[in-house]
mmCIF file of C-alpha atoms in Angstrom:
data_model
loop_
_atom_site.group_PDB
_atom_site.id
_atom_site.type_symbol
_atom_site.label_atom_id
_atom_site.label_comp_id
_atom_site.label_asym_id
_atom_site.label_seq_id
_atom_site.Cartn_x
_atom_site.Cartn_y
_atom_site.Cartn_z
ATOM 1 C CA MET A 1 38.974 -107.097 -71.299
ATOM 2 C CA LYS A 2 40.168 -104.877 -68.496
ATOM 3 C CA LEU A 3 43.900 -105.091 -67.718
ATOM 4 C CA ASN A 4 43.707 -103.286 -64.303
ATOM 5 C CA GLU A 5 41.468 -100.758 -62.438
ATOM 6 C CA LEU A 6 42.679 -97.904 -64.479
ATOM 7 C CA ASP A 7 41.720 -99.520 -67.722
ATOM 8 C CA ALA A 8 38.634 -98.440 -69.371
ATOM 9 C CA GLY A 9 38.301 -101.811 -71.180
ATOM 10 C CA GLY A 10 37.131 -100.226 -74.486
ATOM 11 C CA GLU A 11 34.054 -98.711 -72.729
ATOM 12 C CA THR A 12 32.835 -95.300 -73.963
ATOM 13 C CA PRO A 13 32.892 -92.618 -71.150
ATOM 14 C CA PRO A 14 29.441 -91.622 -70.223
ATOM 15 C CA ASP A 15 28.044 -88.228 -71.221
ATOM 16 C CA ILE A 16 27.692 -85.722 -68.171
ATOM 17 C CA ILE A 17 24.422 -84.519 -69.561
ATOM 18 C CA SER A 18 22.694 -87.091 -71.786
ATOM 19 C CA SER A 19 19.420 -85.069 -72.415
ATOM 20 C CA GLU A 20 17.656 -81.827 -71.707
ATOM 21 C CA ASP A 21 15.800 -83.483 -68.786
ATOM 22 C CA ASP A 22 19.181 -84.053 -67.068
ATOM 23 C CA ILE A 23 19.781 -80.343 -66.998
ATOM 24 C CA GLN A 24 16.757 -79.773 -64.937
ATOM 25 C CA GLN A 25 17.505 -82.591 -62.638
ATOM 26 C CA GLU A 26 20.146 -82.928 -59.842
ATOM 27 C CA PHE A 27 23.736 -83.218 -60.647
ATOM 28 C CA ASP A 28 24.631 -86.881 -61.105
ATOM 29 C CA VAL A 29 27.694 -87.294 -58.894
ATOM 30 C CA ASP A 30 28.236 -90.976 -59.918
ATOM 31 C CA LYS A 31 28.009 -90.192 -63.555
ATOM 32 C CA PHE A 32 30.573 -87.329 -63.196
ATOM 33 C CA THR A 33 32.955 -89.538 -61.107
ATOM 34 C CA GLU A 34 32.649 -92.231 -63.726
ATOM 35 C CA MET A 35 33.447 -89.838 -66.319
ATOM 36 C CA ILE A 36 36.564 -88.353 -64.612
ATOM 37 C CA GLY A 37 37.515 -92.051 -63.965
ATOM 38 C CA HIS A 38 37.460 -92.787 -67.703
ATOM 39 C CA THR A 39 39.317 -89.670 -68.477
ATOM 40 C CA LEU A 40 42.296 -90.677 -65.990
ATOM 41 C CA ALA A 41 42.163 -94.188 -67.337
ATOM 42 C CA GLU A 42 42.733 -92.941 -70.818
ATOM 43 C CA LYS A 43 45.667 -90.904 -69.588
ATOM 44 C CA LYS A 44 47.150 -94.283 -68.108
ATOM 45 C CA HIS A 45 46.818 -95.893 -71.613
ATOM 46 C CA ILE A 46 48.703 -93.165 -73.184
ATOM 47 C CA ILE A 47 51.420 -93.524 -70.591
ATOM 48 C CA ASN A 48 51.479 -97.175 -71.233
ATOM 49 C CA ALA A 49 51.855 -96.638 -75.000
ATOM 50 C CA LYS A 50 54.865 -94.392 -74.219
ATOM 51 C CA GLU A 51 56.385 -97.323 -72.309
ATOM 52 C CA VAL A 52 55.806 -99.604 -75.137
ATOM 53 C CA LEU A 53 57.642 -97.085 -77.559
ATOM 54 C CA GLN A 54 60.407 -97.004 -75.054
ATOM 55 C CA GLU A 55 60.741 -100.667 -75.119
ATOM 56 C CA ILE A 56 60.729 -100.781 -78.932
ATOM 57 C CA SER A 57 63.425 -98.131 -79.187
ATOM 58 C CA SER A 58 65.612 -99.700 -76.486
ATOM 59 C CA GLY A 59 65.069 -103.393 -77.191
ATOM 60 C CA TYR A 60 65.367 -103.229 -81.036
ATOM 61 C CA GLN A 61 68.027 -100.511 -81.512
ATOM 62 C CA GLU A 62 69.657 -102.587 -84.551
ATOM 63 C CA LEU A 63 66.407 -102.242 -86.326
ATOM 64 C CA ILE A 64 65.853 -98.574 -85.796
ATOM 65 C CA ASP A 65 67.320 -96.090 -88.363
ATOM 66 C CA ASP A 66 67.100 -92.252 -88.171
ATOM 67 C CA GLU A 67 63.780 -92.101 -89.859
ATOM 68 C CA ILE A 68 62.136 -94.659 -87.358
ATOM 69 C CA TYR A 69 63.858 -92.827 -84.478
ATOM 70 C CA ASP A 70 62.469 -89.523 -85.539
ATOM 71 C CA VAL A 71 58.940 -91.028 -85.778
ATOM 72 C CA ILE A 72 59.211 -92.582 -82.403
ATOM 73 C CA ALA A 73 60.367 -89.271 -80.899
ATOM 74 C CA ALA A 74 57.559 -87.370 -82.548
ATOM 75 C CA MET A 75 55.153 -89.882 -81.187
ATOM 76 C CA ASN A 76 56.380 -89.571 -77.648
ATOM 77 C CA ARG A 77 56.071 -85.908 -77.935
ATOM 78 C CA GLN A 78 52.593 -86.228 -79.052
ATOM 79 C CA LEU A 79 51.632 -88.717 -76.356
ATOM 80 C CA ASP A 80 53.151 -86.422 -73.720
ATOM 81 C CA TRP A 81 50.906 -83.603 -75.034
ATOM 82 C CA ILE A 82 47.820 -85.726 -75.064
ATOM 83 C CA ALA A 83 48.532 -87.279 -71.613
ATOM 84 C CA ASP A 84 49.117 -83.718 -70.236
ATOM 85 C CA SER A 85 45.915 -82.618 -71.986
ATOM 86 C CA MET A 86 43.829 -85.397 -70.447
ATOM 87 C CA GLN A 87 45.110 -84.423 -66.976
ATOM 88 C CA TRP A 88 44.394 -80.806 -67.584
ATOM 89 C CA LEU A 89 40.852 -81.614 -68.870
ATOM 90 C CA SER A 90 40.082 -83.613 -65.825
ATOM 91 C CA GLU A 91 41.297 -80.935 -63.491
ATOM 92 C CA LYS A 92 39.341 -78.207 -65.503
ATOM 93 C CA ILE A 93 36.115 -80.313 -65.405
ATOM 94 C CA VAL A 94 36.427 -80.837 -61.679
ATOM 95 C CA ASP A 95 37.237 -77.118 -61.219
ATOM 96 C CA ARG A 96 34.103 -75.990 -63.163
ATOM 97 C CA ALA A 97 31.857 -78.462 -61.333
ATOM 98 C CA LEU A 98 32.978 -77.042 -58.089
ATOM 99 C CA GLU A 99 32.420 -73.456 -59.468
ATOM 100 C CA ILE A 100 28.942 -74.227 -60.470
ATOM 101 C CA ARG A 101 28.275 -75.881 -57.167
ATOM 102 C CA GLN A 102 29.440 -72.978 -55.268
ATOM 103 C CA GLN A 103 27.430 -70.665 -57.393
ATOM 104 C CA GLU A 104 24.368 -72.709 -56.781
ATOM 105 C CA GLU A 105 24.936 -72.676 -53.055
ATOM 106 C CA LYS A 106 25.400 -68.885 -53.150
ATOM 107 C CA GLN A 107 22.258 -68.488 -54.964
ATOM 108 C CA LEU A 108 20.426 -70.645 -52.292
ATOM 109 C CA LYS A 109 21.777 -68.693 -49.433
ATOM 110 C CA THR A 110 20.581 -65.356 -51.341
ATOM 111 C CA PHE A 111 17.009 -66.903 -51.735
ATOM 112 C CA VAL A 112 16.935 -68.112 -48.036
#
C-alpha cells in the first residue's frame, strides 16, 4: 500500500543495468528515473521514521529514561546519516550519468 507519491510501497527499486545486453543498448531513461525516484522515496521514509521517534520522545516523556533517550538519540543520528547518504547517492548517480552522457557526446563529435 502506497501512502503518498513518495512512498515506494515496498517495491524493490529496479536495477539500472539488468543484464549484459543492457550495456550494449541505449541508456534507459525511464528505468534510471524510476530508480532515482525510489532512492528519494526511501529518503522520505527515513525522514518519516525520524518524525515518529520525535513523537515518541515528546509524547511519552514519562516512559523514557536515560537509556531509552540515548537509544532514540543514537537512532536519530543514524537516520540523519542514512538520509544524507541517500541524497548524496542520488546526486552522485545523476552526476555520473551526466558525465557518461557528455563523454559519449564528445566521442560522437570526434567521430563525426
